[in-house]
Coordinates of C-alpha atoms in Angstrom, one line a residue:
Q83 CA -9.7 17.8 5.6
I84 CA -10.1 14.9 3.3
Q85 CA -12.0 11.7 4.0
L86 CA -12.0 8.3 1.8
V87 CA -15.3 5.7 2.6
E88 CA -15.1 2.7 0.2
S89 CA -18.1 0.4 0.0
G90 CA -19.4 -2.5 -2.4
G91 CA -16.9 -5.2 -1.5
G92 CA -18.2 -8.6 -1.1
L93 CA -18.0 -12.7 -1.8
V94 CA -18.2 -13.4 -5.3
Q95 CA -17.7 -16.4 -7.8
A96 CA -15.3 -15.9 -10.5
G97 CA -16.4 -14.5 -13.5
D98 CA -18.6 -12.3 -11.9
S99 CA -18.8 -8.5 -11.3
L100 CA -18.6 -6.0 -8.4
R101 CA -18.7 -2.1 -8.6
L102 CA -16.8 -0.5 -5.5
S103 CA -17.4 3.2 -4.3
C104 CA -15.7 5.6 -3.0
L105 CA -17.2 8.9 -1.1
V106 CA -15.1 11.5 -0.6
S107 CA -15.9 14.0 2.2
G108 CA -14.1 17.5 2.3
R109 CA -12.2 19.7 0.2
T110 CA -11.3 18.5 -3.1
F111 CA -9.1 19.9 -5.4
G112 CA -8.9 19.8 -9.4
G113 CA -5.7 18.7 -9.5
Y114 CA -6.2 15.6 -7.3
V115 CA -5.6 12.0 -8.8
M116 CA -8.1 9.7 -7.4
G117 CA -6.9 5.9 -7.2
W118 CA -7.8 2.6 -6.3
F119 CA -5.1 0.4 -4.7
R120 CA -5.5 -3.7 -3.2
Q121 CA -3.5 -5.3 -1.0
T122 CA -3.3 -9.6 -0.1
T123 CA -1.8 -10.7 3.1
G124 CA 2.2 -11.4 2.2
K125 CA 1.9 -8.7 -0.7
E126 CA 2.7 -5.2 -1.5
R127 CA 0.1 -3.0 -2.1
E128 CA -0.5 -3.0 -5.8
F129 CA -1.8 0.0 -8.1
V130 CA -5.4 -0.8 -9.7
A131 CA -6.3 2.3 -11.4
A132 CA -7.0 5.8 -10.8
I133 CA -8.5 9.4 -12.8
F134 CA -8.0 12.6 -12.1
W135 CA -10.7 14.5 -10.8
T136 CA -11.3 16.9 -13.0
G137 CA -9.8 15.6 -16.5
G138 CA -10.7 12.1 -18.5
N139 CA -7.5 10.4 -18.0
E140 CA -7.7 6.7 -17.1
F141 CA -4.6 4.7 -15.9
Y142 CA -5.2 1.0 -14.9
G143 CA -2.8 -1.7 -13.7
D144 CA -1.1 -4.4 -16.4
S145 CA -3.2 -7.1 -14.1
V146 CA -7.2 -5.4 -14.8
K147 CA -6.8 -3.6 -18.1
G148 CA -9.8 -4.5 -20.2
R149 CA -11.8 -6.0 -17.0
F150 CA -11.8 -2.8 -14.5
T151 CA -13.1 0.4 -15.3
I152 CA -13.0 3.9 -13.0
S153 CA -15.4 6.3 -13.0
K154 CA -16.3 9.5 -11.2
D155 CA -19.6 11.3 -10.4
I156 CA -18.3 14.9 -9.1
A157 CA -21.7 15.9 -8.5
K158 CA -21.9 12.6 -6.0
N159 CA -18.4 13.2 -4.5
T160 CA -17.9 9.7 -5.4
V161 CA -15.2 7.6 -7.3
Y162 CA -16.3 4.1 -9.0
L163 CA -14.6 1.2 -9.9
Q164 CA -16.2 -1.5 -12.2
M165 CA -14.9 -4.9 -12.1
N166 CA -15.7 -7.2 -14.5
S167 CA -14.3 -10.5 -15.4
L168 CA -13.6 -11.5 -11.8
K169 CA -10.6 -13.9 -10.8
P170 CA -9.7 -15.4 -7.8
E171 CA -6.2 -13.8 -7.8
D172 CA -7.8 -10.1 -7.6
T173 CA -9.2 -11.3 -4.1
G174 CA -7.4 -8.6 -1.6
L175 CA -8.8 -5.9 0.4
Y176 CA -9.4 -3.0 -1.9
F177 CA -8.8 0.7 -1.1
C178 CA -9.3 4.5 -2.1
A179 CA -6.6 7.1 -2.4
S180 CA -5.8 10.6 -3.5
R181 CA -2.9 12.5 -4.4
R182 CA -1.8 15.4 -6.8
D183 CA -0.6 14.6 -9.6
G184 CA 2.6 12.9 -9.8
N185 CA 4.3 9.6 -10.1
I186 CA 0.4 7.7 -10.4
P187 CA 1.1 4.2 -9.9
N188 CA 3.4 4.7 -6.7
P189 CA 1.2 4.3 -2.9
R190 CA 3.6 6.1 -1.3
G191 CA 2.4 9.4 -3.2
Y192 CA -0.8 9.4 -2.0
K193 CA -1.9 11.7 0.9
H194 CA -5.3 10.5 1.6
W195 CA -6.6 6.7 2.2
G196 CA -9.7 4.7 3.0
L197 CA -10.0 1.7 5.4
G198 CA -10.5 -0.3 2.5
T199 CA -13.4 -2.6 1.5
Q200 CA -12.5 -6.6 1.1
V201 CA -13.6 -8.3 -2.4
T202 CA -13.3 -12.3 -2.4
V203 CA -13.5 -14.5 -5.5
S204 CA -14.1 -18.1 -5.4
S205 CA -13.1 -20.1 -7.8

């Protein structure tokens, strides 16, 4: 029904910027939340950011506040994650996900997931 495909990851140095994209295919719903999560080997999947598909409210994990910005372009069926001032601890596999409104930071509530795009930040 809904497919999510992430892109834009890569290898950068600390202090650099990257913009990730999530292309949404299939039908979408006005009440859906689009989120970004990341995961590093040996750690739990971590909430990064989220935004309502048809609203302007934004949510961020504490570790990325002030550095990352989530945005969307409904006409292009795309959600973006602008990542600035990258740190080595931002390294991980970044996933795009979607859910109906609920407990936004909890990954268990997200119904659809992409396969991820790798972000590696060197010191």
